[in-house]
Amino acid sequence: MAVLDDHRMVAEGISARLGSSRTPIDVVATVSSWGALLSHAEFPVDVVILDLNLEDNIPVSTKLRALNSAGARTVIISRHTDSASIHGAIQAGAAAFIAKSESTETLIATVLAAAEGTTEFSDAVRRALADFQNAEDPGLGRQEHRALVLYAAGRSIKEVASDMDTTEETIKSYIKRARRKYRAIGIDLGTKNLLRRHAIREGWITPE
């Protein structure tokens, strides 16, 4: 198996925990970049532990498609354990998701299950997935949703108005109402950064 995390110390720590004599896991690659994984002499491997946020501008969905095509099952690890991130990773093709705060025993069980072609979710991940399935629909109108997506993608209010063939004031109103509806179900999209992160998690846009 392989471990990919752009923090070298984290990657090496995970490899050490998994590759101890107490486990049947053979870690053959410990890398800190996507390119290093693909070019490694041992790739493809049976299982890859992949950090969700490598900050390399390659969408995790693209990585998962490539790994699945190569026959590797992927266990996503992250310090972000919100339900949308977990659900998005599983929907994109991850075999499992585990928080970096989980125990070594949970990590080992998750990796072994992935290697056997099954799925082992921790209690925390199960709760997060259940929370996502039970999440309320904000009830956006079609135009509110379109304006929010375009704005989250980086367009200015003026550009969104042009794309939607309406006025800037109308677009501001759509976005304001959409944010208010999300706030009513407990999701804060009050800043451009929060909106963009939510849009990526929901699959509306991909990291550039």
PDB file of C-alpha atoms in Angstrom:
ATOM      1  CA  MET A   1       0.000   0.000   0.000  1.00  0.00           C
ATOM      2  CA  ALA A   2       0.974   3.676  -0.288  1.00  0.00           C
ATOM      3  CA  VAL A   3       0.575   6.747   1.905  1.00  0.00           C
ATOM      4  CA  LEU A   4       0.219  10.217   0.359  1.00  0.00           C
ATOM      5  CA  ASP A   5       0.170  13.319   2.543  1.00  0.00           C
ATOM      6  CA  ASP A   6       1.843  16.611   1.658  1.00  0.00           C
ATOM      7  CA  HIS A   7       3.103  16.936   5.232  1.00  0.00           C
ATOM      8  CA  ARG A   8       6.063  14.567   5.127  1.00  0.00           C
ATOM      9  CA  MET A   9       6.136  13.978   8.875  1.00  0.00           C
ATOM     10  CA  VAL A  10       2.454  13.012   8.847  1.00  0.00           C
ATOM     11  CA  ALA A  11       2.965  10.595   5.944  1.00  0.00           C
ATOM     12  CA  GLU A  12       5.964   8.988   7.618  1.00  0.00           C
ATOM     13  CA  GLY A  13       4.116   8.741  10.931  1.00  0.00           C
ATOM     14  CA  ILE A  14       1.164   6.956   9.321  1.00  0.00           C
ATOM     15  CA  SER A  15       3.512   4.615   7.453  1.00  0.00           C
ATOM     16  CA  ALA A  16       5.324   3.762  10.676  1.00  0.00           C
ATOM     17  CA  ARG A  17       2.058   3.018  12.472  1.00  0.00           C
ATOM     18  CA  LEU A  18       0.776   0.813   9.662  1.00  0.00           C
ATOM     19  CA  GLY A  19       4.019  -0.914   8.789  1.00  0.00           C
ATOM     20  CA  SER A  20       4.896  -2.167  12.258  1.00  0.00           C
ATOM     21  CA  SER A  21       5.491  -5.868  12.816  1.00  0.00           C
ATOM     22  CA  ARG A  22       2.131  -6.104  14.571  1.00  0.00           C
ATOM     23  CA  THR A  23       0.187  -5.674  11.316  1.00  0.00           C
ATOM     24  CA  PRO A  24       0.125  -7.597   8.018  1.00  0.00           C
ATOM     25  CA  ILE A  25       0.241  -4.298   6.104  1.00  0.00           C
ATOM     26  CA  ASP A  26       3.145  -3.718   3.742  1.00  0.00           C
ATOM     27  CA  VAL A  27       3.744  -0.011   3.084  1.00  0.00           C
ATOM     28  CA  VAL A  28       5.785   0.216  -0.128  1.00  0.00           C
ATOM     29  CA  ALA A  29       5.483   3.947  -0.839  1.00  0.00           C
ATOM     30  CA  THR A  30       5.420   7.035   1.394  1.00  0.00           C
ATOM     31  CA  VAL A  31       5.142  10.183  -0.708  1.00  0.00           C
ATOM     32  CA  SER A  32       4.199  13.832  -0.341  1.00  0.00           C
ATOM     33  CA  SER A  33       2.836  14.698  -3.796  1.00  0.00           C
ATOM     34  CA  TRP A  34       0.420  13.304  -6.342  1.00  0.00           C
ATOM     35  CA  GLY A  35       3.098  13.176  -9.019  1.00  0.00           C
ATOM     36  CA  ALA A  36       5.447  11.252  -6.742  1.00  0.00           C
ATOM     37  CA  LEU A  37       2.781   8.615  -6.170  1.00  0.00           C
ATOM     38  CA  LEU A  38       2.031   8.116  -9.865  1.00  0.00           C
ATOM     39  CA  SER A  39       5.720   7.894 -10.756  1.00  0.00           C
ATOM     40  CA  HIS A  40       6.684   5.591  -7.884  1.00  0.00           C
ATOM     41  CA  ALA A  41       8.189   2.262  -8.949  1.00  0.00           C
ATOM     42  CA  GLU A  42       5.660   0.315  -6.831  1.00  0.00           C
ATOM     43  CA  PHE A  43       2.576   2.055  -8.241  1.00  0.00           C
ATOM     44  CA  PRO A  44      -0.151   0.908  -8.686  1.00  0.00           C
ATOM     45  CA  VAL A  45      -0.732  -0.551  -5.251  1.00  0.00           C
ATOM     46  CA  ASP A  46      -3.742  -2.269  -3.689  1.00  0.00           C
ATOM     47  CA  VAL A  47      -4.606   0.545  -1.248  1.00  0.00           C
ATOM     48  CA  VAL A  48      -3.726   4.242  -1.093  1.00  0.00           C
ATOM     49  CA  ILE A  49      -4.174   6.428   1.973  1.00  0.00           C
ATOM     50  CA  LEU A  50      -4.812   9.860   0.486  1.00  0.00           C
ATOM     51  CA  ASP A  51      -4.995  13.206   2.279  1.00  0.00           C
ATOM     52  CA  LEU A  52      -8.196  14.996   1.288  1.00  0.00           C
ATOM     53  CA  ASN A  53      -6.595  18.450   1.101  1.00  0.00           C
ATOM     54  CA  LEU A  54      -3.270  18.287  -0.721  1.00  0.00           C
ATOM     55  CA  GLU A  55      -3.610  21.885  -1.946  1.00  0.00           C
ATOM     56  CA  ASP A  56      -2.227  20.974  -5.355  1.00  0.00           C
ATOM     57  CA  ASN A  57      -5.240  22.276  -7.310  1.00  0.00           C
ATOM     58  CA  ILE A  58      -6.131  18.757  -8.468  1.00  0.00           C
ATOM     59  CA  PRO A  59      -9.691  17.869  -7.440  1.00  0.00           C
ATOM     60  CA  VAL A  60      -9.931  14.853  -5.172  1.00  0.00           C
ATOM     61  CA  SER A  61     -12.529  13.434  -7.572  1.00  0.00           C
ATOM     62  CA  THR A  62      -9.879  13.404 -10.324  1.00  0.00           C
ATOM     63  CA  LYS A  63      -7.430  11.583  -8.056  1.00  0.00           C
ATOM     64  CA  LEU A  64     -10.051   9.043  -7.040  1.00  0.00           C
ATOM     65  CA  ARG A  65     -10.994   8.316 -10.643  1.00  0.00           C
ATOM     66  CA  ALA A  66      -7.325   7.760 -11.516  1.00  0.00           C
ATOM     67  CA  LEU A  67      -6.724   5.492  -8.530  1.00  0.00           C
ATOM     68  CA  ASN A  68      -9.883   3.482  -9.138  1.00  0.00           C
ATOM     69  CA  SER A  69      -8.888   3.055 -12.797  1.00  0.00           C
ATOM     70  CA  ALA A  70      -5.501   1.759 -11.655  1.00  0.00           C
ATOM     71  CA  GLY A  71      -7.182  -0.800  -9.407  1.00  0.00           C
ATOM     72  CA  ALA A  72      -6.271   0.895  -6.140  1.00  0.00           C
ATOM     73  CA  ARG A  73      -8.806   1.330  -3.361  1.00  0.00           C
ATOM     74  CA  THR A  74      -8.548   4.674  -1.584  1.00  0.00           C
ATOM     75  CA  VAL A  75      -8.872   5.527   2.089  1.00  0.00           C
ATOM     76  CA  ILE A  76      -9.281   9.293   2.464  1.00  0.00           C
ATOM     77  CA  ILE A  77      -7.807  10.848   5.597  1.00  0.00           C
ATOM     78  CA  SER A  78      -8.455  14.389   6.764  1.00  0.00           C
ATOM     79  CA  ARG A  79      -8.610  16.703   9.745  1.00  0.00           C
ATOM     80  CA  HIS A  80     -11.880  18.000   8.228  1.00  0.00           C
ATOM     81  CA  THR A  81     -14.667  15.702   9.348  1.00  0.00           C
ATOM     82  CA  ASP A  82     -17.784  17.648   8.414  1.00  0.00           C
ATOM     83  CA  SER A  83     -20.536  15.505   6.929  1.00  0.00           C
ATOM     84  CA  ALA A  84     -20.389  17.159   3.494  1.00  0.00           C
ATOM     85  CA  SER A  85     -16.656  16.440   3.088  1.00  0.00           C
ATOM     86  CA  ILE A  86     -17.095  12.815   4.101  1.00  0.00           C
ATOM     87  CA  HIS A  87     -20.139  12.278   1.908  1.00  0.00           C
ATOM     88  CA  GLY A  88     -18.464  13.991  -1.046  1.00  0.00           C
ATOM     89  CA  ALA A  89     -15.381  11.774  -0.803  1.00  0.00           C
ATOM     90  CA  ILE A  90     -17.418   8.576  -0.625  1.00  0.00           C
ATOM     91  CA  GLN A  91     -19.626   9.668  -3.521  1.00  0.00           C
ATOM     92  CA  ALA A  92     -16.510  10.465  -5.575  1.00  0.00           C
ATOM     93  CA  GLY A  93     -15.244   6.904  -5.192  1.00  0.00           C
ATOM     94  CA  ALA A  94     -13.319   6.606  -1.921  1.00  0.00           C
ATOM     95  CA  ALA A  95     -13.505   3.187  -0.296  1.00  0.00           C
ATOM     96  CA  ALA A  96     -13.453   4.754   3.163  1.00  0.00           C
ATOM     97  CA  PHE A  97     -12.881   7.974   5.075  1.00  0.00           C
ATOM     98  CA  ILE A  98     -11.077   8.373   8.368  1.00  0.00           C
ATOM     99  CA  ALA A  99     -10.267  11.375  10.550  1.00  0.00           C
ATOM    100  CA  LYS A 100      -6.620  12.015  11.385  1.00  0.00           C
ATOM    101  CA  SER A 101      -7.677  12.077  15.033  1.00  0.00           C
ATOM    102  CA  GLU A 102      -8.805   8.423  14.972  1.00  0.00           C
ATOM    103  CA  SER A 103      -6.859   5.693  16.747  1.00  0.00           C
ATOM    104  CA  THR A 104      -4.210   3.493  15.148  1.00  0.00           C
ATOM    105  CA  GLU A 105      -6.499   0.487  15.651  1.00  0.00           C
ATOM    106  CA  THR A 106      -9.295   2.177  13.698  1.00  0.00           C
ATOM    107  CA  LEU A 107      -6.893   3.137  10.920  1.00  0.00           C
ATOM    108  CA  ILE A 108      -5.567  -0.414  10.645  1.00  0.00           C
ATOM    109  CA  ALA A 109      -9.083  -1.894  10.563  1.00  0.00           C
ATOM    110  CA  THR A 110     -10.113   0.570   7.864  1.00  0.00           C
ATOM    111  CA  VAL A 111      -7.081  -0.179   5.681  1.00  0.00           C
ATOM    112  CA  LEU A 112      -7.419  -3.955   6.052  1.00  0.00           C
ATOM    113  CA  ALA A 113     -11.089  -3.764   5.112  1.00  0.00           C
ATOM    114  CA  ALA A 114     -10.254  -1.708   2.034  1.00  0.00           C
ATOM    115  CA  ALA A 115      -7.580  -4.226   1.026  1.00  0.00           C
ATOM    116  CA  GLU A 116     -10.169  -6.999   1.256  1.00  0.00           C
ATOM    117  CA  GLY A 117     -12.631  -5.067  -0.888  1.00  0.00           C
ATOM    118  CA  THR A 118     -15.001  -4.222   1.936  1.00  0.00           C
ATOM    119  CA  THR A 119     -15.793  -1.002   3.781  1.00  0.00           C
ATOM    120  CA  GLU A 120     -15.092  -0.296   7.437  1.00  0.00           C
ATOM    121  CA  PHE A 121     -16.533   3.005   8.673  1.00  0.00           C
ATOM    122  CA  SER A 122     -15.761   4.322  12.135  1.00  0.00           C
ATOM    123  CA  ASP A 123     -18.649   5.365  14.375  1.00  0.00           C
ATOM    124  CA  ALA A 124     -17.761   9.029  13.755  1.00  0.00           C
ATOM    125  CA  VAL A 125     -17.957   8.599   9.989  1.00  0.00           C
ATOM    126  CA  ARG A 126     -21.254   6.720  10.220  1.00  0.00           C
ATOM    127  CA  ARG A 127     -22.733   9.542  12.288  1.00  0.00           C
ATOM    128  CA  ALA A 128     -21.473  12.153   9.825  1.00  0.00           C
ATOM    129  CA  LEU A 129     -22.968  10.306   6.852  1.00  0.00           C
ATOM    130  CA  ALA A 130     -26.273   9.956   8.692  1.00  0.00           C
ATOM    131  CA  ASP A 131     -26.218  13.670   9.490  1.00  0.00           C
ATOM    132  CA  PHE A 132     -25.664  14.463   5.813  1.00  0.00           C
ATOM    133  CA  GLN A 133     -28.551  12.259   4.708  1.00  0.00           C
ATOM    134  CA  ASN A 134     -30.795  13.911   7.276  1.00  0.00           C
ATOM    135  CA  ALA A 135     -29.669  17.447   6.466  1.00  0.00           C
ATOM    136  CA  GLU A 136     -32.398  19.888   5.598  1.00  0.00           C
ATOM    137  CA  ASP A 137     -32.856  21.206   2.092  1.00  0.00           C
ATOM    138  CA  PRO A 138     -32.453  24.994   2.128  1.00  0.00           C
ATOM    139  CA  GLY A 139     -35.197  25.260  -0.491  1.00  0.00           C
ATOM    140  CA  LEU A 140     -33.393  27.519  -2.959  1.00  0.00           C
ATOM    141  CA  GLY A 141     -35.192  28.746  -6.029  1.00  0.00           C
ATOM    142  CA  ARG A 142     -33.627  27.867  -9.398  1.00  0.00           C
ATOM    143  CA  GLN A 143     -32.323  31.395  -9.955  1.00  0.00           C
ATOM    144  CA  GLU A 144     -31.019  31.691  -6.395  1.00  0.00           C
ATOM    145  CA  HIS A 145     -29.093  28.461  -6.822  1.00  0.00           C
ATOM    146  CA  ARG A 146     -27.652  29.466 -10.187  1.00  0.00           C
ATOM    147  CA  ALA A 147     -26.545  32.858  -8.885  1.00  0.00           C
ATOM    148  CA  LEU A 148     -24.909  31.240  -5.852  1.00  0.00           C
ATOM    149  CA  VAL A 149     -23.033  28.696  -7.974  1.00  0.00           C
ATOM    150  CA  LEU A 150     -21.750  31.315 -10.416  1.00  0.00           C
ATOM    151  CA  TYR A 151     -20.687  33.602  -7.594  1.00  0.00           C
ATOM    152  CA  ALA A 152     -18.960  30.733  -5.764  1.00  0.00           C
ATOM    153  CA  ALA A 153     -17.061  29.926  -8.972  1.00  0.00           C
ATOM    154  CA  GLY A 154     -15.332  33.298  -8.781  1.00  0.00           C
ATOM    155  CA  ARG A 155     -17.455  35.515 -10.984  1.00  0.00           C
ATOM    156  CA  SER A 156     -18.167  39.050  -9.847  1.00  0.00           C
ATOM    157  CA  ILE A 157     -21.692  40.277  -9.195  1.00  0.00           C
ATOM    158  CA  LYS A 158     -21.501  42.150 -12.500  1.00  0.00           C
ATOM    159  CA  GLU A 159     -20.425  39.035 -14.387  1.00  0.00           C
ATOM    160  CA  VAL A 160     -23.127  36.917 -12.773  1.00  0.00           C
ATOM    161  CA  ALA A 161     -25.729  39.531 -13.731  1.00  0.00           C
ATOM    162  CA  SER A 162     -24.480  39.455 -17.307  1.00  0.00           C
ATOM    163  CA  ASP A 163     -24.534  35.632 -17.424  1.00  0.00           C
ATOM    164  CA  MET A 164     -28.078  35.544 -16.077  1.00  0.00           C
ATOM    165  CA  ASP A 165     -29.251  38.516 -18.158  1.00  0.00           C
ATOM    166  CA  THR A 166     -30.480  40.549 -15.218  1.00  0.00           C
ATOM    167  CA  THR A 167     -29.379  43.426 -12.980  1.00  0.00           C
ATOM    168  CA  GLU A 168     -26.677  43.485 -10.343  1.00  0.00           C
ATOM    169  CA  GLU A 169     -29.249  44.380  -7.683  1.00  0.00           C
ATOM    170  CA  THR A 170     -31.275  41.290  -8.593  1.00  0.00           C
ATOM    171  CA  ILE A 171     -28.198  39.081  -8.269  1.00  0.00           C
ATOM    172  CA  LYS A 172     -27.361  40.604  -4.885  1.00  0.00           C
ATOM    173  CA  SER A 173     -30.908  39.840  -3.824  1.00  0.00           C
ATOM    174  CA  TYR A 174     -30.669  36.205  -5.020  1.00  0.00           C
ATOM    175  CA  ILE A 175     -27.406  35.647  -3.153  1.00  0.00           C
ATOM    176  CA  LYS A 176     -28.619  37.367  -0.002  1.00  0.00           C
ATOM    177  CA  ARG A 177     -31.792  35.254   0.060  1.00  0.00           C
ATOM    178  CA  ALA A 178     -29.842  32.041  -0.629  1.00  0.00           C
ATOM    179  CA  ARG A 179     -27.418  32.745   2.200  1.00  0.00           C
ATOM    180  CA  ARG A 180     -30.320  33.487   4.525  1.00  0.00           C
ATOM    181  CA  LYS A 181     -31.977  30.163   3.638  1.00  0.00           C
ATOM    182  CA  TYR A 182     -28.755  28.266   4.304  1.00  0.00           C
ATOM    183  CA  ARG A 183     -28.271  30.104   7.581  1.00  0.00           C
ATOM    184  CA  ALA A 184     -31.767  28.985   8.619  1.00  0.00           C
ATOM    185  CA  ILE A 185     -30.664  25.335   8.404  1.00  0.00           C
ATOM    186  CA  GLY A 186     -27.398  25.972  10.238  1.00  0.00           C
ATOM    187  CA  ILE A 187     -24.980  26.446   7.330  1.00  0.00           C
ATOM    188  CA  ASP A 188     -22.997  29.685   7.281  1.00  0.00           C
ATOM    189  CA  LEU A 189     -22.128  30.907   3.770  1.00  0.00           C
ATOM    190  CA  GLY A 190     -21.627  34.491   4.883  1.00  0.00           C
ATOM    191  CA  THR A 191     -18.172  34.915   3.353  1.00  0.00           C
ATOM    192  CA  LYS A 192     -16.823  34.173  -0.127  1.00  0.00           C
ATOM    193  CA  ASN A 193     -14.411  31.627   1.351  1.00  0.00           C
ATOM    194  CA  LEU A 194     -17.136  29.738   3.203  1.00  0.00           C
ATOM    195  CA  LEU A 195     -19.290  29.772   0.081  1.00  0.00           C
ATOM    196  CA  ARG A 196     -16.468  28.443  -2.097  1.00  0.00           C
ATOM    197  CA  ARG A 197     -15.645  25.643   0.346  1.00  0.00           C
ATOM    198  CA  HIS A 198     -19.287  24.620   0.465  1.00  0.00           C
ATOM    199  CA  ALA A 199     -19.539  24.725  -3.337  1.00  0.00           C
ATOM    200  CA  ILE A 200     -16.520  22.430  -3.675  1.00  0.00           C
ATOM    201  CA  ARG A 201     -17.895  19.990  -1.117  1.00  0.00           C
ATOM    202  CA  GLU A 202     -21.255  19.930  -2.888  1.00  0.00           C
ATOM    203  CA  GLY A 203     -19.621  19.357  -6.263  1.00  0.00           C
ATOM    204  CA  TRP A 204     -20.885  22.621  -7.757  1.00  0.00           C
ATOM    205  CA  ILE A 205     -17.334  23.627  -8.653  1.00  0.00           C
ATOM    206  CA  THR A 206     -13.862  22.067  -8.575  1.00  0.00           C
ATOM    207  CA  PRO A 207     -10.632  23.595  -7.239  1.00  0.00           C
ATOM    208  CA  GLU A 208      -8.764  25.446  -9.961  1.00  0.00           C
TER     209      GLU A 208
END
